[in-house]
Each structure stands twice: as C-alpha cells, then as structure tokens.
Amino acid sequence: MCNLVTLKASVAEVASAFGARRPLTNAQPGEVYPGGQGFVVREDSGVRALAAMTWGFPVRLKQMKPTSKPKPVNNARDDKLMTFWRSWFTNPAQRCLIPFTAFAEAEGEKGRMTRTWLSVADQPLAACAGLWRQSDEWGDCYTMVMVDATEELFHIHDRMPVILHAADHDQWLRAAPEDAMKLVAKYPAERLAVERTDIPWFSRKSPAADAPRLL
C-alpha cells in the first residue's frame, strides 16, 4: 500500500517529460498524502494533458453516518480491477499516469515508524498506473494501482505501485483492457533504489491519515 509520494520537479519539467499540455493551476508538485493534491497525466481528445487532482476516490462506508465526510481510497488492488474498479479500468479514457520521483513506506516499530523512500533507478522521473474520475465531492480525483511487491521488498512492504516502463505509457493510456492488464506487474527490485531515513512517518498530519486506502 502506498500512502505518500513525492514529485521533485516543476510543473513545466513534468509536462515536458511526459509530452503533456500544462495545466491551468497554481498547484505545485511536492509530497502528497491521501486526500491531498497531486498530478496525473491523462489523454484529452488524443493529446496528453497534465492535471492536478485529489489523490483518492471519495467513498462512504456502510457504517458511516450519511453526514460524514467521505474517505479517499487512494490504492486500487490489481485483483479487483475487473470488479470494483471495472468501469474505470476498462475505459482507456479513465486511465492515467501518476508521475513521481519516489514513494514512501513506513518501517520500524509501531509509534516509531520512519519513512523509507523507494525510487526508480533507471527513471529519475517515473510514472505508475492510475485511474481517475470526476466526483461531486472533490472534483477530479485519482487512485493508484497496486500489486504484490517483489519478494526482495517484502521486508519493507508486501504491496507496491504498478510502476510503468516509459515505453508502456501509451499502452496504459490507450490500450484495450486485456492489453492494459498485461502491464499490471511487479517492477524489478534490482531497478529500485531504497533510501532509509530517520524522518517520522507522520512528521506532519496527513489530510486523511485514518482513511481506508485500498480497495
């Protein structure tokens, strides 16, 4: 499960790297928690467009009061892409790329967990597979597709984002579901760099620290 990502590049740099139209927004890249504002690349009338969106689909659980605020579901399980997530996954227009520099996982004892960052050694500015939709609650929003982690990374976490090879970006954005599903795979551990830090996991409060994050 991924609940913190960072994007260390300017809007112009991200747009240029992905051949995308720049968004009309004052939002800037940086660290993003569930419920926060991040960036995605999607197709718009055959042209790639960089857009700022809320990270997480708004969901109200059965046990929640009707007046309760929705929770952001920011991770989408690979084994539910053809069930819970089907309407978005099977429509290429609802798939997106999520640019990132690194994603973080929590390591250590409960209450003393610190951030461990994972980045893609051969892609300084990488992208993982995402889905997006419009919502009444937050406007445009997105979620990140997850798979089981490679065994070499199980000591950090048993799940990881679907990191895409640069040559596969178009296929994720445009292909039929059966071809897009072929990209839903583990990224080779030997191509990932691990950086452990002493920074507390929640050094600042996440906008949705207690939210459900994986469906």
Tab-separated table of C-alpha atoms in Angstrom:
chain	number	residue	atom	x	y	z
A	1	MET	CA	0.000	0.000	0.000
A	2	CYS	CA	1.330	3.453	-0.877
A	3	ASN	CA	0.264	6.458	1.192
A	4	LEU	CA	2.971	9.024	0.459
A	5	VAL	CA	4.654	10.052	-2.777
A	6	THR	CA	6.885	12.920	-3.793
A	7	LEU	CA	7.392	14.638	-7.121
A	8	LYS	CA	10.617	16.660	-7.243
A	9	ALA	CA	10.182	18.582	-10.466
A	10	SER	CA	8.441	21.713	-11.642
A	11	VAL	CA	5.121	21.652	-13.474
A	12	ALA	CA	6.959	22.633	-16.660
A	13	GLU	CA	9.501	19.829	-16.227
A	14	VAL	CA	6.821	17.197	-15.633
A	15	ALA	CA	4.764	18.365	-18.610
A	16	SER	CA	7.839	18.324	-20.844
A	17	ALA	CA	8.985	14.873	-19.657
A	18	PHE	CA	5.608	13.319	-20.471
A	19	GLY	CA	4.857	15.355	-23.592
A	20	ALA	CA	1.767	16.779	-21.926
A	21	ARG	CA	-0.119	20.053	-22.036
A	22	ARG	CA	0.466	22.119	-18.901
A	23	PRO	CA	-2.481	22.592	-16.514
A	24	LEU	CA	-4.121	25.888	-15.630
A	25	THR	CA	-3.412	25.677	-11.908
A	26	ASN	CA	-1.316	27.259	-9.191
A	27	ALA	CA	-0.707	23.857	-7.571
A	28	GLN	CA	2.919	22.800	-7.310
A	29	PRO	CA	4.499	19.324	-7.141
A	30	GLY	CA	5.801	18.047	-3.806
A	31	GLU	CA	4.840	15.488	-1.170
A	32	VAL	CA	1.310	14.125	-1.451
A	33	TYR	CA	-0.704	12.202	1.146
A	34	PRO	CA	-4.121	10.588	0.561
A	35	GLY	CA	-6.689	13.344	0.204
A	36	GLY	CA	-4.034	15.792	-0.961
A	37	GLN	CA	-3.462	17.395	-4.339
A	38	GLY	CA	-1.245	15.531	-6.794
A	39	PHE	CA	-0.627	15.426	-10.530
A	40	VAL	CA	-1.601	12.947	-13.234
A	41	VAL	CA	-1.169	12.695	-16.986
A	42	ARG	CA	-4.273	11.687	-18.934
A	43	GLU	CA	-5.465	11.698	-22.526
A	44	ASP	CA	-7.717	14.562	-23.589
A	45	SER	CA	-9.013	14.343	-27.169
A	46	GLY	CA	-5.943	12.401	-28.244
A	47	VAL	CA	-3.491	14.758	-26.535
A	48	ARG	CA	-1.723	14.172	-23.236
A	49	ALA	CA	-2.657	16.646	-20.522
A	50	LEU	CA	-1.092	17.188	-17.099
A	51	ALA	CA	-3.747	17.790	-14.462
A	52	ALA	CA	-3.884	18.471	-10.721
A	53	MET	CA	-6.327	16.172	-8.913
A	54	THR	CA	-7.165	14.895	-5.434
A	55	TRP	CA	-5.427	11.626	-4.545
A	56	GLY	CA	-8.184	9.190	-3.652
A	57	PHE	CA	-11.695	8.318	-4.827
A	58	PRO	CA	-14.304	9.503	-2.307
A	59	VAL	CA	-16.024	6.536	-0.677
A	60	ARG	CA	-18.572	6.364	2.130
A	61	LEU	CA	-18.550	3.073	4.005
A	62	LYS	CA	-21.781	1.421	5.123
A	63	GLN	CA	-21.084	2.067	8.803
A	64	MET	CA	-20.505	5.797	8.244
A	65	LYS	CA	-23.151	8.379	9.015
A	66	PRO	CA	-24.793	9.998	5.959
A	67	THR	CA	-23.394	13.351	7.080
A	68	SER	CA	-19.822	12.058	7.460
A	69	LYS	CA	-17.139	13.222	5.071
A	70	PRO	CA	-16.072	10.600	2.505
A	71	LYS	CA	-12.725	8.825	2.812
A	72	PRO	CA	-10.160	8.840	-0.019
A	73	VAL	CA	-9.446	5.380	-1.421
A	74	ASN	CA	-6.042	6.054	-2.915
A	75	ASN	CA	-4.934	2.498	-3.784
A	76	ALA	CA	-6.670	0.109	-6.198
A	77	ARG	CA	-5.978	-3.628	-5.844
A	78	ASP	CA	-4.922	-5.359	-9.050
A	79	ASP	CA	-7.227	-8.314	-8.335
A	80	LYS	CA	-10.252	-6.002	-8.240
A	81	LEU	CA	-9.624	-4.135	-11.496
A	82	MET	CA	-12.343	-6.178	-13.206
A	83	THR	CA	-14.803	-5.931	-10.315
A	84	PHE	CA	-14.888	-2.852	-8.051
A	85	TRP	CA	-12.742	-0.752	-10.429
A	86	ARG	CA	-14.081	-2.220	-13.698
A	87	SER	CA	-15.951	0.835	-15.037
A	88	TRP	CA	-12.785	2.940	-14.883
A	89	PHE	CA	-10.145	0.338	-15.737
A	90	THR	CA	-11.928	-0.915	-18.850
A	91	ASN	CA	-12.287	2.628	-20.216
A	92	PRO	CA	-8.902	3.882	-21.514
A	93	ALA	CA	-10.076	7.481	-21.079
A	94	GLN	CA	-10.250	6.891	-17.302
A	95	ARG	CA	-6.706	5.573	-17.008
A	96	CYS	CA	-3.863	7.917	-16.171
A	97	LEU	CA	-0.161	8.085	-15.430
A	98	ILE	CA	0.898	9.239	-11.962
A	99	PRO	CA	4.316	10.949	-12.220
A	100	PHE	CA	6.547	10.532	-9.178
A	101	THR	CA	10.140	10.808	-8.051
A	102	ALA	CA	9.789	8.402	-5.115
A	103	PHE	CA	7.170	6.713	-2.952
A	104	ALA	CA	7.480	6.052	0.767
A	105	GLU	CA	6.661	3.179	3.083
A	106	ALA	CA	6.690	3.091	6.882
A	107	GLU	CA	9.353	0.974	8.594
A	108	GLY	CA	10.123	0.341	12.243
A	109	GLU	CA	8.283	-0.217	15.494
A	110	LYS	CA	4.703	0.965	15.846
A	111	GLY	CA	4.732	4.533	17.078
A	112	ARG	CA	8.322	4.986	15.927
A	113	MET	CA	7.992	4.297	12.230
A	114	THR	CA	10.171	6.257	9.822
A	115	ARG	CA	9.997	6.955	6.117
A	116	THR	CA	11.730	4.647	3.679
A	117	TRP	CA	11.764	6.050	0.148
A	118	LEU	CA	11.820	3.910	-2.988
A	119	SER	CA	12.722	5.399	-6.358
A	120	VAL	CA	13.279	4.019	-9.838
A	121	ALA	CA	16.990	3.919	-10.577
A	122	ASP	CA	16.588	3.939	-14.360
A	123	GLN	CA	13.760	6.529	-14.388
A	124	PRO	CA	14.532	9.679	-12.348
A	125	LEU	CA	11.015	10.877	-13.200
A	126	ALA	CA	8.852	7.770	-13.345
A	127	ALA	CA	5.127	7.056	-13.546
A	128	CYS	CA	2.861	4.430	-12.073
A	129	ALA	CA	-0.510	3.229	-13.317
A	130	GLY	CA	-3.572	5.117	-12.160
A	131	LEU	CA	-7.310	5.546	-12.659
A	132	TRP	CA	-9.176	8.833	-12.462
A	133	ARG	CA	-12.744	10.076	-12.405
A	134	GLN	CA	-14.850	13.137	-11.709
A	135	SER	CA	-16.535	13.373	-8.321
A	136	ASP	CA	-19.176	15.618	-6.777
A	137	GLU	CA	-17.187	15.845	-3.551
A	138	TRP	CA	-13.685	16.775	-4.749
A	139	GLY	CA	-13.839	17.323	-8.480
A	140	ASP	CA	-11.340	15.269	-10.468
A	141	CYS	CA	-9.610	12.580	-8.393
A	142	TYR	CA	-7.339	9.588	-8.939
A	143	THR	CA	-6.208	6.306	-7.405
A	144	MET	CA	-3.013	4.264	-7.766
A	145	VAL	CA	-2.997	0.648	-8.994
A	146	MET	CA	-1.154	-1.769	-6.654
A	147	VAL	CA	0.294	-5.284	-6.943
A	148	ASP	CA	2.094	-7.674	-4.619
A	149	ALA	CA	5.642	-6.472	-4.018
A	150	THR	CA	8.650	-8.422	-5.231
A	151	GLU	CA	9.961	-10.834	-2.595
A	152	GLU	CA	13.111	-8.745	-2.172
A	153	LEU	CA	10.968	-5.880	-0.842
A	154	PHE	CA	8.684	-7.864	1.482
A	155	HIS	CA	10.702	-6.706	4.492
A	156	ILE	CA	9.583	-3.151	3.638
A	157	HIS	CA	6.017	-3.812	2.465
A	158	ASP	CA	4.101	-6.606	0.758
A	159	ARG	CA	2.468	-4.287	-1.805
A	160	MET	CA	3.902	-1.868	-4.366
A	161	PRO	CA	2.612	0.510	-7.059
A	162	VAL	CA	2.410	-0.675	-10.665
A	163	ILE	CA	5.440	1.195	-11.969
A	164	LEU	CA	5.349	1.506	-15.741
A	165	HIS	CA	8.272	1.340	-18.127
A	166	ALA	CA	8.454	4.533	-20.192
A	167	ALA	CA	7.784	2.587	-23.398
A	168	ASP	CA	4.480	1.350	-21.925
A	169	HIS	CA	2.904	4.716	-21.117
A	170	ASP	CA	0.878	4.884	-24.332
A	171	GLN	CA	-0.371	1.322	-23.895
A	172	TRP	CA	-1.680	2.099	-20.402
A	173	LEU	CA	-3.443	5.236	-21.637
A	174	ARG	CA	-4.900	3.802	-24.825
A	175	ALA	CA	-4.986	0.010	-24.941
A	176	ALA	CA	-7.910	-2.351	-24.590
A	177	PRO	CA	-8.370	-3.783	-21.070
A	178	GLU	CA	-6.738	-7.124	-21.874
A	179	ASP	CA	-3.594	-5.373	-23.132
A	180	ALA	CA	-3.548	-2.858	-20.286
A	181	MET	CA	-3.784	-5.758	-17.827
A	182	LYS	CA	-0.501	-7.133	-19.190
A	183	LEU	CA	1.218	-4.066	-17.689
A	184	VAL	CA	-0.125	-4.739	-14.200
A	185	ALA	CA	3.048	-6.371	-12.911
A	186	LYS	CA	5.843	-6.084	-10.361
A	187	TYR	CA	8.734	-3.769	-11.173
A	188	PRO	CA	12.144	-5.470	-10.909
A	189	ALA	CA	13.602	-4.940	-7.430
A	190	GLU	CA	17.111	-4.505	-8.821
A	191	ARG	CA	15.914	-1.351	-10.619
A	192	LEU	CA	14.611	0.250	-7.441
A	193	ALA	CA	16.736	2.324	-5.058
A	194	VAL	CA	15.929	2.228	-1.337
A	195	GLU	CA	16.683	5.202	0.930
A	196	ARG	CA	16.014	4.829	4.643
A	197	THR	CA	15.594	7.982	6.729
A	198	ASP	CA	15.080	8.927	10.383
A	199	ILE	CA	12.135	11.175	9.492
A	200	PRO	CA	8.993	10.132	11.436
A	201	TRP	CA	6.340	8.583	9.189
A	202	PHE	CA	3.797	11.259	10.025
A	203	SER	CA	6.071	14.229	10.534
A	204	ARG	CA	3.035	16.253	9.578
A	205	LYS	CA	-0.599	15.230	9.699
A	206	SER	CA	-1.902	13.606	6.564
A	207	PRO	CA	-5.207	15.093	5.321
A	208	ALA	CA	-6.649	11.573	5.649
A	209	ALA	CA	-4.364	9.625	7.941
A	210	ASP	CA	-7.199	7.423	9.189
A	211	ALA	CA	-8.755	6.757	5.794
A	212	PRO	CA	-9.328	3.416	4.093
A	213	ARG	CA	-6.730	3.308	1.371
A	214	LEU	CA	-7.070	0.083	-0.596
A	215	LEU	CA	-9.997	-1.464	-2.453
